[in-house]
């Protein structure tokens, strides 16, 4: 091997050594960088993840609080107390009753207007009779349970039977009859409580004149979503002379007149809130509503 060839070999070996050293250096730096990035990522996850969970918990809590803060500015007037499936009778409610015959009773403050209405109808040859008036909680519970049983006998599940019964007989604690302000009327020519009652002279007279004595048809036809009760052409409610006139002229239900939430919406909101509370309890307060997929 010549001297020139030896120099070339030495130069080549030096070059290879330099390349290898540089490669090793680059590999070491890359490994260190990768390790550092992984450590930083772990730190970020450790810091950010609890923040995300905290934000979700805060969001779900705010949603729940928003539901809790739902309020209606309803009047406190005794004659305008709203009672339906989403507005139970106040626990401290008391009423002074006055008998109106045949074992029936009415709030003493509505007695004079009731008697005047019956007498006015009679003077025109219209005879209407009260079939149901004030009911205590025990009586309402008995009526409701019997209605539930009747639907179960028809093949409904117990839960569906309760739902159907609640639209025909008020759930105990949510009946206007417990106020002493609601009366069920029948006409002399037809004594059944069904929709055929609307064809009687008694109903037609009440529909036209009851507001003059402070009464309204409480559950009009086609308004079940708002009132929570099916059409009942026999159920009239005392609201006072002024309110009865305004409600009749406007064509509003009592819920609409008072600015209350429709019963169907109130029930849906209550179920949604109960579901949220249940899921939050199951997940330690970290559940929020799922985003609806498109």
mmCIF file of N, CA, C and O in Angstrom, residues 8-79:
data_model
loop_
_atom_site.group_PDB
_atom_site.id
_atom_site.type_symbol
_atom_site.label_atom_id
_atom_site.label_comp_id
_atom_site.label_asym_id
_atom_site.label_seq_id
_atom_site.Cartn_x
_atom_site.Cartn_y
_atom_site.Cartn_z
ATOM 1 N N UNK A 8 -5.287 8.271 2.445
ATOM 2 C CA UNK A 8 -6.710 8.237 2.088
ATOM 3 C C UNK A 8 -7.491 7.379 3.088
ATOM 4 O O UNK A 8 -8.619 7.707 3.484
ATOM 5 N N UNK A 9 -6.890 6.227 3.475
ATOM 6 C CA UNK A 9 -7.564 5.352 4.414
ATOM 7 C C UNK A 9 -7.754 6.037 5.763
ATOM 8 O O UNK A 9 -8.803 5.945 6.403
ATOM 9 N N UNK A 10 -6.706 6.725 6.210
ATOM 10 C CA UNK A 10 -6.784 7.439 7.475
ATOM 11 C C UNK A 10 -7.851 8.548 7.432
ATOM 12 O O UNK A 10 -8.608 8.774 8.386
ATOM 13 N N UNK A 11 -7.870 9.259 6.292
ATOM 14 C CA UNK A 11 -8.871 10.334 6.138
ATOM 15 C C UNK A 11 -10.279 9.776 6.151
ATOM 16 O O UNK A 11 -11.200 10.337 6.758
ATOM 17 N N UNK A 12 -10.507 8.628 5.489
ATOM 18 C CA UNK A 12 -11.821 7.992 5.432
ATOM 19 C C UNK A 12 -12.255 7.523 6.820
ATOM 20 O O UNK A 12 -13.415 7.711 7.245
ATOM 21 N N UNK A 13 -11.291 6.919 7.527
ATOM 22 C CA UNK A 13 -11.608 6.451 8.883
ATOM 23 C C UNK A 13 -11.968 7.618 9.786
ATOM 24 O O UNK A 13 -12.887 7.547 10.614
ATOM 25 N N UNK A 14 -11.249 8.727 9.625
ATOM 26 C CA UNK A 14 -11.562 9.904 10.430
ATOM 27 C C UNK A 14 -12.941 10.439 10.142
ATOM 28 O O UNK A 14 -13.676 10.858 11.035
ATOM 29 N N UNK A 15 -13.281 10.444 8.839
ATOM 30 C CA UNK A 15 -14.608 10.935 8.447
ATOM 31 C C UNK A 15 -15.718 10.076 9.045
ATOM 32 O O UNK A 15 -16.734 10.560 9.540
ATOM 33 N N UNK A 16 -15.508 8.741 8.944
ATOM 34 C CA UNK A 16 -16.527 7.821 9.473
ATOM 35 C C UNK A 16 -16.694 8.000 10.985
ATOM 36 O O UNK A 16 -17.797 7.976 11.529
ATOM 37 N N UNK A 17 -15.505 8.174 11.642
ATOM 38 C CA UNK A 17 -15.571 8.372 13.094
ATOM 39 C C UNK A 17 -16.348 9.634 13.451
ATOM 40 O O UNK A 17 -17.172 9.670 14.374
ATOM 41 N N UNK A 18 -16.098 10.715 12.692
ATOM 42 C CA UNK A 18 -16.803 11.988 12.938
ATOM 43 C C UNK A 18 -18.304 11.834 12.748
ATOM 44 O O UNK A 18 -19.116 12.344 13.518
ATOM 45 N N UNK A 19 -18.659 11.100 11.642
ATOM 46 C CA UNK A 19 -20.087 10.896 11.341
ATOM 47 C C UNK A 19 -20.761 10.129 12.463
ATOM 48 O O UNK A 19 -21.863 10.436 12.910
ATOM 49 N N UNK A 20 -20.034 9.065 12.925
ATOM 50 C CA UNK A 20 -20.609 8.244 13.997
ATOM 51 C C UNK A 20 -20.785 9.071 15.267
ATOM 52 O O UNK A 20 -21.809 9.001 15.960
ATOM 53 N N UNK A 21 -19.788 9.884 15.577
ATOM 54 C CA UNK A 21 -19.861 10.716 16.787
ATOM 55 C C UNK A 21 -21.022 11.717 16.709
ATOM 56 O O UNK A 21 -21.765 11.931 17.679
ATOM 57 N N UNK A 22 -21.135 12.337 15.528
ATOM 58 C CA UNK A 22 -22.234 13.297 15.335
ATOM 59 C C UNK A 22 -23.578 12.606 15.479
ATOM 60 O O UNK A 22 -24.525 13.105 16.098
ATOM 61 N N UNK A 23 -23.698 11.399 14.863
ATOM 62 C CA UNK A 23 -24.945 10.644 14.962
ATOM 63 C C UNK A 23 -25.290 10.301 16.389
ATOM 64 O O UNK A 23 -26.433 10.405 16.828
ATOM 65 N N UNK A 24 -24.259 9.862 17.136
ATOM 66 C CA UNK A 24 -24.491 9.540 18.537
ATOM 67 C C UNK A 24 -24.918 10.774 19.324
ATOM 68 O O UNK A 24 -25.789 10.721 20.201
ATOM 69 N N UNK A 25 -24.285 11.899 19.004
ATOM 70 C CA UNK A 25 -24.630 13.147 19.684
ATOM 71 C C UNK A 25 -26.067 13.551 19.395
ATOM 72 O O UNK A 25 -26.834 13.925 20.288
ATOM 73 N N UNK A 26 -26.427 13.447 18.085
ATOM 74 C CA UNK A 26 -27.811 13.793 17.692
ATOM 75 C C UNK A 26 -28.810 12.869 18.386
ATOM 76 O O UNK A 26 -29.863 13.284 18.884
ATOM 77 N N UNK A 27 -28.492 11.570 18.420
ATOM 78 C CA UNK A 27 -29.387 10.608 19.061
ATOM 79 C C UNK A 27 -29.561 10.897 20.526
ATOM 80 O O UNK A 27 -30.664 10.800 21.084
ATOM 81 N N UNK A 28 -28.466 11.259 21.178
ATOM 82 C CA UNK A 28 -28.539 11.566 22.604
ATOM 83 C C UNK A 28 -29.403 12.793 22.863
ATOM 84 O O UNK A 28 -30.253 12.818 23.760
ATOM 85 N N UNK A 29 -29.161 13.831 22.038
ATOM 86 C CA UNK A 29 -29.956 15.061 22.178
ATOM 87 C C UNK A 29 -31.431 14.790 21.930
ATOM 88 O O UNK A 29 -32.309 15.281 22.644
ATOM 89 N N UNK A 30 -31.737 13.988 20.878
ATOM 90 C CA UNK A 30 -33.137 13.672 20.544
ATOM 91 C C UNK A 30 -33.811 12.924 21.687
ATOM 92 O O UNK A 30 -34.951 13.194 22.064
ATOM 93 N N UNK A 31 -33.064 11.947 22.227
ATOM 94 C CA UNK A 31 -33.614 11.154 23.331
ATOM 95 C C UNK A 31 -33.913 12.038 24.536
ATOM 96 O O UNK A 31 -34.945 11.905 25.195
ATOM 97 N N UNK A 32 -32.975 12.949 24.813
ATOM 98 C CA UNK A 32 -33.178 13.843 25.949
ATOM 99 C C UNK A 32 -34.376 14.763 25.716
ATOM 100 O O UNK A 32 -35.182 15.028 26.616
ATOM 101 N N UNK A 33 -34.463 15.267 24.467
ATOM 102 C CA UNK A 33 -35.588 16.152 24.120
ATOM 103 C C UNK A 33 -36.916 15.427 24.240
ATOM 104 O O UNK A 33 -37.900 15.958 24.765
ATOM 105 N N UNK A 34 -36.966 14.181 23.711
ATOM 106 C CA UNK A 34 -38.188 13.386 23.766
ATOM 107 C C UNK A 34 -38.596 13.114 25.201
ATOM 108 O O UNK A 34 -39.771 13.226 25.583
ATOM 109 N N UNK A 35 -37.609 12.762 26.028
ATOM 110 C CA UNK A 35 -37.887 12.497 27.439
ATOM 111 C C UNK A 35 -38.420 13.743 28.138
ATOM 112 O O UNK A 35 -39.361 13.685 28.927
ATOM 113 N N UNK A 36 -37.810 14.890 27.793
ATOM 114 C CA UNK A 36 -38.253 16.148 28.394
ATOM 115 C C UNK A 36 -39.677 16.478 27.988
ATOM 116 O O UNK A 36 -40.498 16.918 28.793
ATOM 117 N N UNK A 37 -40.000 16.262 26.674
ATOM 118 C CA UNK A 37 -41.357 16.546 26.186
ATOM 119 C C UNK A 37 -42.376 15.648 26.876
ATOM 120 O O UNK A 37 -43.477 16.078 27.222
ATOM 121 N N UNK A 38 -42.004 14.352 27.046
ATOM 122 C CA UNK A 38 -42.926 13.434 27.718
ATOM 123 C C UNK A 38 -43.168 13.870 29.166
ATOM 124 O O UNK A 38 -44.280 13.785 29.671
ATOM 125 N N UNK A 39 -42.093 14.306 29.820
ATOM 126 C CA UNK A 39 -42.253 14.770 31.192
ATOM 127 C C UNK A 39 -43.138 15.997 31.269
ATOM 128 O O UNK A 39 -44.002 16.124 32.138
ATOM 129 N N UNK A 40 -42.925 16.937 30.310
ATOM 130 C CA UNK A 40 -43.745 18.156 30.288
ATOM 131 C C UNK A 40 -45.202 17.826 30.005
ATOM 132 O O UNK A 40 -46.112 18.422 30.582
ATOM 133 N N UNK A 41 -45.428 16.867 29.091
ATOM 134 C CA UNK A 41 -46.804 16.480 28.761
ATOM 135 C C UNK A 41 -47.495 15.878 29.976
ATOM 136 O O UNK A 41 -48.657 16.133 30.246
ATOM 137 N N UNK A 42 -46.743 15.046 30.713
ATOM 138 C CA UNK A 42 -47.317 14.438 31.914
ATOM 139 C C UNK A 42 -47.695 15.499 32.929
ATOM 140 O O UNK A 42 -48.730 15.434 33.573
ATOM 141 N N UNK A 43 -46.820 16.509 33.042
ATOM 142 C CA UNK A 43 -47.107 17.602 33.975
ATOM 143 C C UNK A 43 -48.342 18.363 33.547
ATOM 144 O O UNK A 43 -49.209 18.703 34.334
ATOM 145 N N UNK A 44 -48.452 18.623 32.228
ATOM 146 C CA UNK A 44 -49.608 19.356 31.697
ATOM 147 C C UNK A 44 -50.884 18.580 31.961
ATOM 148 O O UNK A 44 -51.900 19.119 32.392
ATOM 149 N N UNK A 45 -50.833 17.229 31.699
ATOM 150 C CA UNK A 45 -52.020 16.419 31.944
ATOM 151 C C UNK A 45 -52.397 16.437 33.416
ATOM 152 O O UNK A 45 -53.557 16.499 33.788
ATOM 153 N N UNK A 46 -51.345 16.370 34.256
ATOM 154 C CA UNK A 46 -51.596 16.374 35.697
ATOM 155 C C UNK A 46 -52.250 17.660 36.152
ATOM 156 O O UNK A 46 -53.091 17.684 37.036
ATOM 157 N N UNK A 47 -51.903 18.763 35.498
ATOM 158 C CA UNK A 47 -52.433 20.071 35.881
ATOM 159 C C UNK A 47 -53.774 20.343 35.215
ATOM 160 O O UNK A 47 -54.722 20.778 35.841
ATOM 161 N N UNK A 48 -53.874 20.043 33.908
ATOM 162 C CA UNK A 48 -55.045 20.422 33.122
ATOM 163 C C UNK A 48 -56.247 19.532 33.408
ATOM 164 O O UNK A 48 -57.364 20.000 33.520
ATOM 165 N N UNK A 49 -56.032 18.214 33.562
ATOM 166 C CA UNK A 49 -57.142 17.304 33.725
ATOM 167 C C UNK A 49 -58.042 17.670 34.896
ATOM 168 O O UNK A 49 -59.257 17.776 34.734
ATOM 169 N N UNK A 50 -57.477 17.919 36.072
ATOM 170 C CA UNK A 50 -58.359 18.344 37.163
ATOM 171 C C UNK A 50 -59.088 19.632 36.854
ATOM 172 O O UNK A 50 -60.229 19.820 37.248
ATOM 173 N N UNK A 51 -58.422 20.552 36.116
ATOM 174 C CA UNK A 51 -59.075 21.810 35.750
ATOM 175 C C UNK A 51 -60.282 21.537 34.867
ATOM 176 O O UNK A 51 -61.326 22.168 35.000
ATOM 177 N N UNK A 52 -60.115 20.579 33.931
ATOM 178 C CA UNK A 52 -61.217 20.245 33.031
ATOM 179 C C UNK A 52 -62.378 19.663 33.826
ATOM 180 O O UNK A 52 -63.540 20.041 33.648
ATOM 181 N N UNK A 53 -62.058 18.728 34.726
ATOM 182 C CA UNK A 53 -63.104 18.133 35.550
ATOM 183 C C UNK A 53 -63.770 19.175 36.426
ATOM 184 O O UNK A 53 -64.977 19.174 36.616
ATOM 185 N N UNK A 54 -62.948 20.077 36.956
ATOM 186 C CA UNK A 54 -63.494 21.145 37.790
ATOM 187 C C UNK A 54 -64.432 22.027 36.983
ATOM 188 O O UNK A 54 -65.484 22.438 37.460
ATOM 189 N N UNK A 55 -64.046 22.314 35.725
ATOM 190 C CA UNK A 55 -64.887 23.148 34.868
ATOM 191 C C UNK A 55 -66.197 22.443 34.548
ATOM 192 O O UNK A 55 -67.266 23.047 34.540
ATOM 193 N N UNK A 56 -66.126 21.111 34.270
ATOM 194 C CA UNK A 56 -67.337 20.352 33.979
ATOM 195 C C UNK A 56 -68.267 20.334 35.194
ATOM 196 O O UNK A 56 -69.472 20.485 35.069
ATOM 197 N N UNK A 57 -67.659 20.122 36.367
ATOM 198 C CA UNK A 57 -68.465 20.113 37.597
ATOM 199 C C UNK A 57 -69.114 21.467 37.826
ATOM 200 O O UNK A 57 -70.279 21.563 38.191
ATOM 201 N N UNK A 58 -68.329 22.537 37.577
ATOM 202 C CA UNK A 58 -68.858 23.886 37.736
ATOM 203 C C UNK A 58 -70.004 24.122 36.769
ATOM 204 O O UNK A 58 -71.034 24.691 37.124
ATOM 205 N N UNK A 59 -69.830 23.632 35.511
ATOM 206 C CA UNK A 59 -70.871 23.828 34.501
ATOM 207 C C UNK A 59 -72.143 23.100 34.895
ATOM 208 O O UNK A 59 -73.239 23.650 34.817
ATOM 209 N N UNK A 60 -72.006 21.815 35.328
ATOM 210 C CA UNK A 60 -73.192 21.055 35.697
ATOM 211 C C UNK A 60 -73.881 21.665 36.916
ATOM 212 O O UNK A 60 -75.095 21.676 37.008
ATOM 213 N N UNK A 61 -73.071 22.184 37.858
ATOM 214 C CA UNK A 61 -73.637 22.830 39.041
ATOM 215 C C UNK A 61 -74.401 24.084 38.655
ATOM 216 O O UNK A 61 -75.482 24.358 39.180
ATOM 217 N N UNK A 62 -73.832 24.855 37.711
ATOM 218 C CA UNK A 62 -74.515 26.067 37.253
ATOM 219 C C UNK A 62 -75.825 25.712 36.571
ATOM 220 O O UNK A 62 -76.837 26.390 36.740
ATOM 221 N N UNK A 63 -75.824 24.610 35.778
ATOM 222 C CA UNK A 63 -77.059 24.189 35.116
ATOM 223 C C UNK A 63 -78.098 23.796 36.144
ATOM 224 O O UNK A 63 -79.279 24.146 36.037
ATOM 225 N N UNK A 64 -77.661 23.051 37.164
ATOM 226 C CA UNK A 64 -78.595 22.626 38.203
ATOM 227 C C UNK A 64 -79.129 23.812 38.976
ATOM 228 O O UNK A 64 -80.313 23.908 39.268
ATOM 229 N N UNK A 65 -78.230 24.753 39.306
ATOM 230 C CA UNK A 65 -78.670 25.947 40.023
ATOM 231 C C UNK A 65 -79.646 26.762 39.209
ATOM 232 O O UNK A 65 -80.583 27.360 39.731
ATOM 233 N N UNK A 66 -79.426 26.801 37.880
ATOM 234 C CA UNK A 66 -80.342 27.538 37.003
ATOM 235 C C UNK A 66 -81.731 26.935 37.081
ATOM 236 O O UNK A 66 -82.735 27.642 37.080
ATOM 237 N N UNK A 67 -81.803 25.575 37.174
ATOM 238 C CA UNK A 67 -83.092 24.926 37.301
ATOM 239 C C UNK A 67 -83.718 25.267 38.647
ATOM 240 O O UNK A 67 -84.903 25.531 38.762
ATOM 241 N N UNK A 68 -82.869 25.232 39.706
ATOM 242 C CA UNK A 68 -83.385 25.516 41.042
ATOM 243 C C UNK A 68 -83.910 26.939 41.152
ATOM 244 O O UNK A 68 -84.801 27.219 41.941
ATOM 245 N N UNK A 69 -83.329 27.844 40.358
ATOM 246 C CA UNK A 69 -83.689 29.247 40.471
ATOM 247 C C UNK A 69 -84.907 29.614 39.639
ATOM 248 O O UNK A 69 -85.289 30.763 39.578
ATOM 249 N N UNK A 70 -85.518 28.596 38.956
ATOM 250 C CA UNK A 70 -86.700 28.891 38.158
ATOM 251 C C UNK A 70 -87.810 29.389 39.079
ATOM 252 O O UNK A 70 -88.157 28.733 40.063
ATOM 253 N N UNK A 71 -88.338 30.544 38.767
ATOM 254 C CA UNK A 71 -89.355 31.141 39.624
ATOM 255 C C UNK A 71 -90.508 31.690 38.790
ATOM 256 O O UNK A 71 -90.335 32.083 37.638
ATOM 257 N N UNK A 72 -91.679 31.706 39.399
ATOM 258 C CA UNK A 72 -92.857 32.315 38.799
ATOM 259 C C UNK A 72 -93.396 33.338 39.797
ATOM 260 O O UNK A 72 -93.491 33.052 40.987
ATOM 261 N N UNK A 73 -93.721 34.485 39.304
ATOM 262 C CA UNK A 73 -94.262 35.530 40.179
ATOM 263 C C UNK A 73 -95.789 35.435 40.191
ATOM 264 O O UNK A 73 -96.487 36.208 39.532
ATOM 265 N N UNK A 74 -96.297 34.468 40.941
ATOM 266 C CA UNK A 74 -97.730 34.238 41.000
ATOM 267 C C UNK A 74 -98.352 35.066 42.128
ATOM 268 O O UNK A 74 -97.712 35.304 43.157
ATOM 269 N N UNK A 75 -99.592 35.501 41.947
ATOM 270 C CA UNK A 75 -100.252 36.324 42.974
ATOM 271 C C UNK A 75 -100.543 35.517 44.234
ATOM 272 O O UNK A 75 -100.682 34.292 44.191
ATOM 273 N N UNK A 76 -100.659 36.213 45.342
ATOM 274 C CA UNK A 76 -100.947 35.571 46.624
ATOM 275 C C UNK A 76 -102.434 35.623 46.980
ATOM 276 O O UNK A 76 -102.834 35.118 48.030
ATOM 277 N N UNK A 77 -103.252 36.232 46.119
ATOM 278 C CA UNK A 77 -104.681 36.366 46.407
ATOM 279 C C UNK A 77 -105.312 34.997 46.654
ATOM 280 O O UNK A 77 -105.074 34.052 45.904
ATOM 281 N N UNK A 78 -106.135 34.893 47.677
ATOM 282 C CA UNK A 78 -106.740 33.610 48.048
ATOM 283 C C UNK A 78 -107.549 33.006 46.906
ATOM 284 O O UNK A 78 -107.600 31.791 46.744
ATOM 285 N N UNK A 79 -108.198 33.872 46.112
ATOM 286 C CA UNK A 79 -109.053 33.382 45.034
ATOM 287 C C UNK A 79 -108.276 33.019 43.767
ATOM 288 O O UNK A 79 -108.842 32.445 42.829
#
